[in-house]
XYZ file of C-alpha atoms in Angstrom:
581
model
C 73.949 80.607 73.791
C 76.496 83.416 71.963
C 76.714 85.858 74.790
C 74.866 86.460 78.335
C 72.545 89.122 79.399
C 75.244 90.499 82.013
C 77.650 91.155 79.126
C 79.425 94.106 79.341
C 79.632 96.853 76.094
C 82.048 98.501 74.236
C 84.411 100.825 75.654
C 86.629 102.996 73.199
C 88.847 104.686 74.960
C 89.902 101.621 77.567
C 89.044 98.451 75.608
C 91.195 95.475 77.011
C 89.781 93.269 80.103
C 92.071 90.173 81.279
C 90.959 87.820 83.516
C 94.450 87.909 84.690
C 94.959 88.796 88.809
C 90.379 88.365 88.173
C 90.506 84.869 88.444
C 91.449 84.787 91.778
C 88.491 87.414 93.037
C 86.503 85.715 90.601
C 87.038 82.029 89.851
C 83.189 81.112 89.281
C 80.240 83.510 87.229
C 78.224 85.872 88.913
C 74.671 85.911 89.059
C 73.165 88.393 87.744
C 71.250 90.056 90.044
C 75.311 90.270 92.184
C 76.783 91.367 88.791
C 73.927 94.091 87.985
C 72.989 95.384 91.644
C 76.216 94.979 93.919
C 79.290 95.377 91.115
C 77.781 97.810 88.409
C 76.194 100.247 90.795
C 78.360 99.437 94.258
C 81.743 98.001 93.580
C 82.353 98.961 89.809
C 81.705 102.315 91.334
C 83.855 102.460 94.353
C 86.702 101.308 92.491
C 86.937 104.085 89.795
C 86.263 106.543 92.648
C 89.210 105.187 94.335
C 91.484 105.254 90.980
C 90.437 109.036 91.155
C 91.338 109.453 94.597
C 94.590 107.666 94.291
C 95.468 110.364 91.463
C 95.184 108.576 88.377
C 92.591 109.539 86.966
C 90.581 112.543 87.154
C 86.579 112.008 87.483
C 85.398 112.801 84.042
C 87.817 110.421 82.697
C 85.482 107.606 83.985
C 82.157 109.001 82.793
C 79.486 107.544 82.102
C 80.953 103.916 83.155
C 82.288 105.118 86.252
C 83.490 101.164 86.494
C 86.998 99.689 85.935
C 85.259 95.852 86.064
C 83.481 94.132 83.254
C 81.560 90.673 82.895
C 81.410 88.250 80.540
C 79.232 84.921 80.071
C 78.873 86.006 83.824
C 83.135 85.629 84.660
C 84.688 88.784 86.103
C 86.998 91.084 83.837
C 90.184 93.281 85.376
C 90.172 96.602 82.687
C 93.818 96.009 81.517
C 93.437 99.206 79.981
C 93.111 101.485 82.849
C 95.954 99.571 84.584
C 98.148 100.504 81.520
C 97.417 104.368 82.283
C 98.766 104.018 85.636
C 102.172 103.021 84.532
C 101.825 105.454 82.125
C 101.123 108.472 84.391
C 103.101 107.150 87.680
C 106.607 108.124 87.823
C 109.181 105.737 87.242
C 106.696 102.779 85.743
C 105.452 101.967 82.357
C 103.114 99.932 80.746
C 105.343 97.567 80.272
C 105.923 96.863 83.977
C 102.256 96.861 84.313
C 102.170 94.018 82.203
C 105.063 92.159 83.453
C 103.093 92.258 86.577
C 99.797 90.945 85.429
C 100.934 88.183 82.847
C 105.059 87.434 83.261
C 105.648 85.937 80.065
C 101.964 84.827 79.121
C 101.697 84.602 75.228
C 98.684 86.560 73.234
C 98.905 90.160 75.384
C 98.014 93.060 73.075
C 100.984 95.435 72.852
C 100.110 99.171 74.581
C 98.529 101.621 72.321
C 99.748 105.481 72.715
C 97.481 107.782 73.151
C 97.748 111.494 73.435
C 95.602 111.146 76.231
C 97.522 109.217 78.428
C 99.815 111.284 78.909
C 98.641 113.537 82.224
C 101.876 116.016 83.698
C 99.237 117.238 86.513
C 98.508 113.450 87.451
C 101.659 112.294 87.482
C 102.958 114.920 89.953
C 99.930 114.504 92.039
C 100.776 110.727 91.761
C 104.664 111.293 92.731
C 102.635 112.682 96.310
C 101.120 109.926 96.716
C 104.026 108.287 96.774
C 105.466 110.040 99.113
C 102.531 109.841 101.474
C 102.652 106.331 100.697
C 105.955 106.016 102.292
C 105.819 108.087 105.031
C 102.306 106.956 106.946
C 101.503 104.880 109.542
C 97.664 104.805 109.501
C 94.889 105.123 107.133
C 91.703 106.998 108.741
C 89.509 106.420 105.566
C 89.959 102.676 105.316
C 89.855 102.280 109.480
C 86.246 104.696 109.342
C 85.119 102.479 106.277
C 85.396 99.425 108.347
C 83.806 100.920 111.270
C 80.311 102.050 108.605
C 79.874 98.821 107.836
C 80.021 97.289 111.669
C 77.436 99.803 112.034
C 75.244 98.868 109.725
C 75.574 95.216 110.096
C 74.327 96.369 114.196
C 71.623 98.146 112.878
C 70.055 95.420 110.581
C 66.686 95.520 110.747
C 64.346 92.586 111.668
C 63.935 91.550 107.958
C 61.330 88.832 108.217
C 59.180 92.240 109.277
C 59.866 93.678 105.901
C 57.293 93.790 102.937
C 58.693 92.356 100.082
C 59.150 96.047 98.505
C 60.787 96.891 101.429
C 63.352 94.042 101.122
C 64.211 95.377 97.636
C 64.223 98.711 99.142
C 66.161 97.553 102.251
C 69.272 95.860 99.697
C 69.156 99.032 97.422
C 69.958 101.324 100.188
C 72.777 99.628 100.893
C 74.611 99.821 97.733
C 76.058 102.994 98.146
C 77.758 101.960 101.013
C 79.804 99.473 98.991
C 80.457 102.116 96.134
C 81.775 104.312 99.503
C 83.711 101.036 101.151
C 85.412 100.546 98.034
C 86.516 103.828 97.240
C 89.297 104.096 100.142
C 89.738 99.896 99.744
C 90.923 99.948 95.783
C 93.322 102.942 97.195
C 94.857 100.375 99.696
C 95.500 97.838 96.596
C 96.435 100.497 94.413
C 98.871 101.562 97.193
C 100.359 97.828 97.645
C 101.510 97.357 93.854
C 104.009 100.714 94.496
C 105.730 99.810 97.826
C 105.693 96.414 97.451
C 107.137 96.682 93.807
C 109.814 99.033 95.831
C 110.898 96.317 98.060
C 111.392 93.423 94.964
C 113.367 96.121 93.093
C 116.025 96.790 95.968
C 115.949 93.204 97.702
C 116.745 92.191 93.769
C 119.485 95.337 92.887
C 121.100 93.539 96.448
C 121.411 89.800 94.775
C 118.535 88.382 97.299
C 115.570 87.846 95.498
C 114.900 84.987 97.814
C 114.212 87.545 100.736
C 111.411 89.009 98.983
C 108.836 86.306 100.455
C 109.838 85.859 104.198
C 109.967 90.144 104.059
C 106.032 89.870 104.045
C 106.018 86.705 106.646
C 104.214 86.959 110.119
C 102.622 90.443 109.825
C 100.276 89.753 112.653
C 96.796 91.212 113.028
C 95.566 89.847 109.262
C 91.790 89.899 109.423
C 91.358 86.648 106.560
C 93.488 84.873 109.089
C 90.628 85.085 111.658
C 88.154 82.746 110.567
C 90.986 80.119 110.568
C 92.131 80.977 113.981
C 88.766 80.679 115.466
C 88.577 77.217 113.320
C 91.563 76.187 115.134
C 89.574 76.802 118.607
C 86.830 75.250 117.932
C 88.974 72.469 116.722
C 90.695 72.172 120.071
C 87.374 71.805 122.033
C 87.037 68.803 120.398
C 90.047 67.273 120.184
C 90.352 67.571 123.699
C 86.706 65.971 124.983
C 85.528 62.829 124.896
C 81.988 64.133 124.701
C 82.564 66.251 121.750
C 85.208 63.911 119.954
C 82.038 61.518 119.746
C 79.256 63.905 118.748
C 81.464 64.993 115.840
C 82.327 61.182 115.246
C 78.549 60.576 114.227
C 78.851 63.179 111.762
C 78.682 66.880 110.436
C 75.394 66.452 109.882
C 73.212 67.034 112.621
C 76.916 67.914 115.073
C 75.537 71.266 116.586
C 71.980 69.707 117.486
C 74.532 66.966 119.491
C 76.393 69.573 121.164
C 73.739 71.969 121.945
C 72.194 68.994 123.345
C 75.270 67.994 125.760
C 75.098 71.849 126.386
C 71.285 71.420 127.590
C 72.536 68.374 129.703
C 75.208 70.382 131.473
C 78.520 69.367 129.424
C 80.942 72.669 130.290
C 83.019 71.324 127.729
C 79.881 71.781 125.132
C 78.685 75.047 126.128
C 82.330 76.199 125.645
C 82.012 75.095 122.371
C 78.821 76.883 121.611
C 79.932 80.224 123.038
C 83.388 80.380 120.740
C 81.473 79.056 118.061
C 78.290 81.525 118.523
C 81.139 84.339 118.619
C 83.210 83.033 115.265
C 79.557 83.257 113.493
C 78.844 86.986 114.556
C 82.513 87.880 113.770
C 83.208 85.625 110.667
C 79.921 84.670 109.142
C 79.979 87.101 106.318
C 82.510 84.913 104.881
C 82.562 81.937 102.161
C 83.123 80.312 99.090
C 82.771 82.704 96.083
C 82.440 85.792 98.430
C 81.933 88.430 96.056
C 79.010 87.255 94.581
C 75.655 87.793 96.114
C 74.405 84.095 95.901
C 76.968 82.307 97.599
C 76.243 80.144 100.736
C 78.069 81.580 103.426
C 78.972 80.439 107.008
C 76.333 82.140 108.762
C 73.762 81.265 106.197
C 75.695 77.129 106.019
C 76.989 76.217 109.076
C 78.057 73.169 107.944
C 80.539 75.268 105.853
C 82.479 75.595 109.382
C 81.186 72.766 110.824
C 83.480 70.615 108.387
C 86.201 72.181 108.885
C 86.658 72.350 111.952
C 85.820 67.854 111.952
C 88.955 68.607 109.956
C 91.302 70.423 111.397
C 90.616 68.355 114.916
C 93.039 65.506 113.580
C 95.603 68.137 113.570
C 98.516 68.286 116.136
C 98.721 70.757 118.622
C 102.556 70.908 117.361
C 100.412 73.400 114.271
C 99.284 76.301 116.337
C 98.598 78.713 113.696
C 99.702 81.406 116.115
C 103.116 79.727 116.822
C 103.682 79.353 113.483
C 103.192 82.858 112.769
C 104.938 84.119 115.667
C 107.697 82.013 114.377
C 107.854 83.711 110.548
C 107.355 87.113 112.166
C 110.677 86.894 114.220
C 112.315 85.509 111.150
C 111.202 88.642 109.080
C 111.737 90.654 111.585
C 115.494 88.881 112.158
C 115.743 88.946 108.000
C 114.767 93.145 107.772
C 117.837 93.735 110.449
C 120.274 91.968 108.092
C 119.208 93.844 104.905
C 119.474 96.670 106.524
C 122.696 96.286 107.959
C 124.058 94.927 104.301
C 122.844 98.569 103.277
C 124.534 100.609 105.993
C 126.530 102.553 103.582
C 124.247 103.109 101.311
C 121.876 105.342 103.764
C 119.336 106.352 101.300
C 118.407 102.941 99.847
C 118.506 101.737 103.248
C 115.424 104.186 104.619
C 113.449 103.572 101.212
C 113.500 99.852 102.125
C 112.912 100.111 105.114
C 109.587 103.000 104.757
C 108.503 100.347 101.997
C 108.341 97.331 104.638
C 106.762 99.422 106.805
C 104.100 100.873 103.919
C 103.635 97.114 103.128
C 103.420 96.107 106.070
C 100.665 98.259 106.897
C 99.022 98.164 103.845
C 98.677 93.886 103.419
C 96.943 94.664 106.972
C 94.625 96.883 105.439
C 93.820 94.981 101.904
C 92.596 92.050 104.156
C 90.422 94.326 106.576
C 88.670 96.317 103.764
C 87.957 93.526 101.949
C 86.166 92.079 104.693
C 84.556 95.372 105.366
C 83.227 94.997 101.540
C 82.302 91.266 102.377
C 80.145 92.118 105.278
C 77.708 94.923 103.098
C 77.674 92.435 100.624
C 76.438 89.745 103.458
C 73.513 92.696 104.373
C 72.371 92.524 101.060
C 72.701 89.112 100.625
C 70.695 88.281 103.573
C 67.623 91.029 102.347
C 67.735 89.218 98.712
C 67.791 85.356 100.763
C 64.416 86.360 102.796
C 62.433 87.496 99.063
C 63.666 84.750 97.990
C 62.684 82.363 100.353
C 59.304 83.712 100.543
C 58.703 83.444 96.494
C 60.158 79.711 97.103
C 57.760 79.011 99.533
C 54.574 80.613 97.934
C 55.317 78.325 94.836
C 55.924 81.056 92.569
C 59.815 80.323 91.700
C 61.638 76.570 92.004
C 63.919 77.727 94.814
C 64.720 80.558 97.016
C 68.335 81.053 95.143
C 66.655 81.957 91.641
C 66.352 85.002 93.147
C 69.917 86.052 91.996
C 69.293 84.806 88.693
C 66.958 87.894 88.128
C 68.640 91.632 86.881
C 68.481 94.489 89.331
C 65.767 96.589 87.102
C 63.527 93.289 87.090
C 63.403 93.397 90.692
C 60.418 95.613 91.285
C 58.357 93.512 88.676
C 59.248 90.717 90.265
C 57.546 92.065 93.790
C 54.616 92.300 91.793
C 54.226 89.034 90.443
C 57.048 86.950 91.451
C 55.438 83.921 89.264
C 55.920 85.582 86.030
C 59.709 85.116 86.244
C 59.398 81.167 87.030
C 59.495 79.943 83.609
C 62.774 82.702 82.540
C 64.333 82.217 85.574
C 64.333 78.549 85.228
C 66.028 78.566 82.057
C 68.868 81.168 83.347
C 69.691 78.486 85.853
C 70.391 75.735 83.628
C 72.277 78.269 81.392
C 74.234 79.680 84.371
C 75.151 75.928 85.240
C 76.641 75.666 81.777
C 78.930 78.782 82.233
C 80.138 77.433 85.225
C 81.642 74.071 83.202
C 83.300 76.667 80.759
C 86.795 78.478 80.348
C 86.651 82.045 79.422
C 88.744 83.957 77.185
C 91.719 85.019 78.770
C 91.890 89.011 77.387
C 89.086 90.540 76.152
C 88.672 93.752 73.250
C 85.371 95.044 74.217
C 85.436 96.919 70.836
C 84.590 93.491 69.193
C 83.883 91.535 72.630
C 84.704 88.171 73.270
C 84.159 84.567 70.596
C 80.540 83.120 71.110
C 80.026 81.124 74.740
C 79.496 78.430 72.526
C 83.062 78.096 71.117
C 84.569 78.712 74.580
C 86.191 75.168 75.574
C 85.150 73.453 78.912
C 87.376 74.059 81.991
C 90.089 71.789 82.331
C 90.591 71.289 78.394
C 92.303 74.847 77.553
C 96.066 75.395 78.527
C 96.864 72.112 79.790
C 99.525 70.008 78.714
C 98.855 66.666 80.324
C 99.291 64.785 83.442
C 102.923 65.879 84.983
C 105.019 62.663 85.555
C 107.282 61.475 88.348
C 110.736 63.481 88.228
C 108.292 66.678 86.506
C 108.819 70.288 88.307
C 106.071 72.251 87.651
C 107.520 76.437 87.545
C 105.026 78.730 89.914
C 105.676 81.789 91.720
C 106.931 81.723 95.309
C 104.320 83.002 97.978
C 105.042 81.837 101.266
C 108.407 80.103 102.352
C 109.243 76.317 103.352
C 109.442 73.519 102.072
C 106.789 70.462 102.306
C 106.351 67.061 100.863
C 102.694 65.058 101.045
C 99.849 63.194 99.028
C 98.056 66.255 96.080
C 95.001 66.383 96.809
C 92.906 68.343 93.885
C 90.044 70.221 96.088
C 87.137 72.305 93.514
C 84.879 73.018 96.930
C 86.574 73.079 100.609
C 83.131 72.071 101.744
C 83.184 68.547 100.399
C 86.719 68.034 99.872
C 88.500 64.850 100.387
C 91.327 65.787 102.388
C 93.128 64.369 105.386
C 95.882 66.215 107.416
C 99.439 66.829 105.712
C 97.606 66.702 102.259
C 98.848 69.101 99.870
C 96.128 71.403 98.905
C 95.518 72.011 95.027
C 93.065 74.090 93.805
C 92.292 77.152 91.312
C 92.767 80.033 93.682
C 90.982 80.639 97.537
C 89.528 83.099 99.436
C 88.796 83.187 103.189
C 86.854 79.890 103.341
C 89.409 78.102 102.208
C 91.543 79.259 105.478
C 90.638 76.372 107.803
C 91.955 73.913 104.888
C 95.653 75.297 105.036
C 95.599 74.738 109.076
C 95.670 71.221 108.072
C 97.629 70.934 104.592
C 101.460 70.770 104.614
C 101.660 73.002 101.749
C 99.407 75.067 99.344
C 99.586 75.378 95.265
C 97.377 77.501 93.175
C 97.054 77.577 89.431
C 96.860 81.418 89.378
C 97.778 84.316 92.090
C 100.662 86.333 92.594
C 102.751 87.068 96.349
C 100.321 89.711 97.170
C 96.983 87.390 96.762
C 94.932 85.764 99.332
C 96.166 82.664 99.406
C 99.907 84.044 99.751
C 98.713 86.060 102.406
C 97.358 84.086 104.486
C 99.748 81.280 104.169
C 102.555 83.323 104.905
C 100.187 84.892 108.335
C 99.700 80.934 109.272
C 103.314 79.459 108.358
C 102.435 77.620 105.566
C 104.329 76.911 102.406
C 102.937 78.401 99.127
C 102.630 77.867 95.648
C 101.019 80.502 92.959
C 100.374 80.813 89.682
C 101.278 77.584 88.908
C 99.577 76.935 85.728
C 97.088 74.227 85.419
C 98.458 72.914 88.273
C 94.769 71.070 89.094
C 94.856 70.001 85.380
C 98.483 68.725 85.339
C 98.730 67.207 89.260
C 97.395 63.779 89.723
C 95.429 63.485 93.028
C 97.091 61.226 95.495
C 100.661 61.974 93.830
C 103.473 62.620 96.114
C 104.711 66.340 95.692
C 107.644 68.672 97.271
C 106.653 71.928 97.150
C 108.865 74.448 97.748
C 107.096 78.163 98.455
C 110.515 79.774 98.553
C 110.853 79.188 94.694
C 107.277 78.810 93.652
C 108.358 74.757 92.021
C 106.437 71.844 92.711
C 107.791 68.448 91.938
C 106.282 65.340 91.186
C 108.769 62.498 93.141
C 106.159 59.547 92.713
C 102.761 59.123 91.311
C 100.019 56.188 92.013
């Protein structure tokens, strides 16, 4: 297998994709039918439409791709390119910083290429108003009314199973546009983050306390990722605090919520408690899960053993971890920590009201990156469910192997495939046991889409590339600080949260996370990444929960043995190895 059919093509004028700051959104391929229906007519979309609306671009300057994403052997690309024309065009950056930002010192980045074109004097002065916008609101009415669409439209879901199978196709088509019109004001919010954030590390660094730069983001209250683990922690205390439901869980995830609904049946307050807050935490929170972004991933409404075992978790967990104390705590601490910077800068009055506009900007706008991206999650989670029910129904005729080959078929195959569903058994077969190979593999790093990337068969298997061994005892392994404090436990290496091996105070290890992952860090003493950066989703949260945090530490699941004892310290990003075995 040299190359997959979701490859993307060449693009002259903005050539260079990186995985870099994509491995985190992306960590696993995407099928094809998410790759060709939701992210090259929906999100690839919505993005360059928000680059245009930011002000960097202007609309013909993404024609015909009108997409700032690109695939390969099914892995999602970031277009390096089009990030370079931002620091070309926004005042006071460069490609260079743009750069710095994505890769640090990473080794193998193609040097920027000038071109006439770049260069945009309208742009940039529409961009220098941006800025100032940027620093001066408190609110963001196109992100709050994108949110809003898509509660609507999950309310108005039709009854699906009454759907022909054309109208299912139909049904998950119509929706699309929504995303492309969700993403639009969502990519502004991110786009927006990278200037005031990069504000507040310039002047918190000019003043000599770079270690501020963390606890400045600490305890912002109201993040929406942070919800599904709060609700996890809820649930957890029902049970840790009956008998009744201590011993239904006891027996087992498997079969738990037939128990409890049975002690509900029987009378148990304590279990019909349960059921209500976990009935609600499924409306509210069941969009999300493992590999979000792609179409075919299990979720927790559609796998409620995906909550289920975390909450038989997080019940060992002392009432002492309160998510919501903790982050009460870091909020008065950044809160206390913003008062002394600003003092510090009391004579230097202009400085002082940039930082502080910044905080606030960021403030808002790490609110607002975790809101609209749940607002994308929950079209995606409509079409998912359309795409589940053909599926299921070509599963159960006998015409495919399983109702999740479904997403193994391309967007313009989709109305063939409601004609004769069987015709695609034999090709979707054999995409499923290729797709299972991509998943084993490492993919290249940077990407010239003039030439595209080496053959998938020369790309090395995960876990061989990058690595250089086993760290020992006495080994500090250099990261990036995300969230503060300071933690020492037993590594555990966790690929899925919903089979890990973990026990409370573990030390969570793992590629990267996204929201299903929350419930884990209620019960780990500390968290460490192999890639991310402070503004990522694991930084987030575990800054909104209280938990230290490690990023972008490379190869970190590679180079950690499991059951070593670690310190990790989130303030500086370093994780050391004090004993092993």
């Amino acid at each position: 297998m040299d190359a997959w059919i979701t490859d993307t093509g060449p693009w002259e004028r903005f050539p260079y994709f990186t995985r870099a700051n994509a491995d985190e959104v992306g960590p696993e391929p995407f099928s094809p039918l998410g790759w060709s229906l939701a992210w090259v007519k929906g999100t690839g979309p919505g993005a360059a439409d928000g680059y245009v609306s930011f002000g960097v671009f202007r609309p013909e300057e993404m024609e015909p791709r009108l997409s700032v994403f690109a695939n390969y052997g099914g892995y999602f690309y970031n277009a390096l390119s089009t990030a370079r024309i931002l620091g070309v065009r926004m005042p006071g950056a460069s490609p260079e910083a743009v750069d710095a930002a994505y890769f640090g010192d990473h080794p193998g980045v193609p040097p920027y290429e000038p071109d006439p074109r770049d260069e945009d004097p309208e742009l940039s002065e529409a961009l220098a108003r941006r800025v100032e916008w940027l620093f001066s609101t408190d609110s963001f009415p196109e992100l709050d009314e994108a949110v809003a669409l898509t509660l609507r439209t999950r309310d108005a879901r039709p009854d699906l199973s009454t759907l022909s199978d054309a109208e299912l196709v139909a049904h998950a088509r119509d929706l699309v546009p929504l995303i492309r019109e969700v993403w639009r004001p969502y990519c502004m919010v991110l786009l927006g983050i990278s200037i005031v954030s990069g504000t507040v590390a310039e002047i918190v660094k000019g003043l000599g306390r770079s270690d501020a730069l963390i606890p400045l983001f600490s305890g912002l209250g109201g993040v929406e990722s942070a919800g599904g683990s709060l609700g996890v922690w809820k649930l957890s205390r029902h049970v840790r605090r009956s008998a009744e439901l201590t011993e239904a869980f006891d027996a087992g995830v498997t079969g738990v919520l037939e128990r409890v609904r049975r002690l509900a049946d029987g009378g148990s307050p304590e279990a019909k408690a349960f059921l209500a807050d976990h009935d609600e935490l499924i409306a509210e929170q069941g969009h999300r899960g493992p590999h979000e972004w792609d179409l075919r991933a299990e979720c927790w409404a559609t796998d409620p053993s995906l909550v289920l075992g975390m909450i038989d978790l997080v019940r060992a967990q002392g009432d002492d971890h309160d998510p919501a104390v903790l982050a009460g705590r870091s909020g008065e601490e950044r809160e206390a920590l913003t008062s002394s910077l600003a003092a510090t800068l009391e004579g230097e009055p202009e400085t002082r009201e940039t930082l502080l506009a910044a905080l606030r900007a960021s403030n808002l706008l790490f609110r607002l990156r975790e809101a609209g991206k749940s607002a994308c999650i929950r079209l995606y989670f409509e079409v998912k469910l359309a795409l589940r029910e053909l599926g299921r129904r070509a599963a159960q005729s006998g015409a495919i192997d399983g109702a999740d080959h479904v997403f193994f078929l391309l967007d313009e195959e989709l109305d063939a495939f409601v004609g004769d569903p069987g015709s695609f058994a034999a090709t979707l077969r054999q995409r499923v046991a290729d797709f299972a190979v991509l998943a084993g593999l490492e993919p290249p790093y940077i990407v010239d889409s003039r030439v595209g990337p080496p053959p998938i068969g020369e790309w090395p298997r995960r876990g061989d590339a990058g690595t250089a061994g086993l760290a020992g005892a006495g080994d500090v392994l250099q990261g990036g600080p995300a969230s503060p404090g300071r933690a020492t436990g037993r590594a555990r290496i966790v690929e899925d949260p919903a089979t890990a091996e973990f026990e409370v105070g573990d030390v969570l290890v793992c590629r990267t996370t996204d929201p299903s992952w929350v419930p884990l860090f209620l019960a780990a003493s500390a968290v460490v990444c192999n890639v991310g950066a402070f503004a990522s989703h694991a930084a987030i949260v575990a800054r909104e929960l209280g938990v230290p945090c490690a990023v972008s530490v490379v190869d970190a699941t590679a180079r950690i043995p499991s059951g070593a004892t670690v310190e990790v310290d989130g303030g500086t990003g370093t994780v050391t190895i004090l004993s092993v075995g």
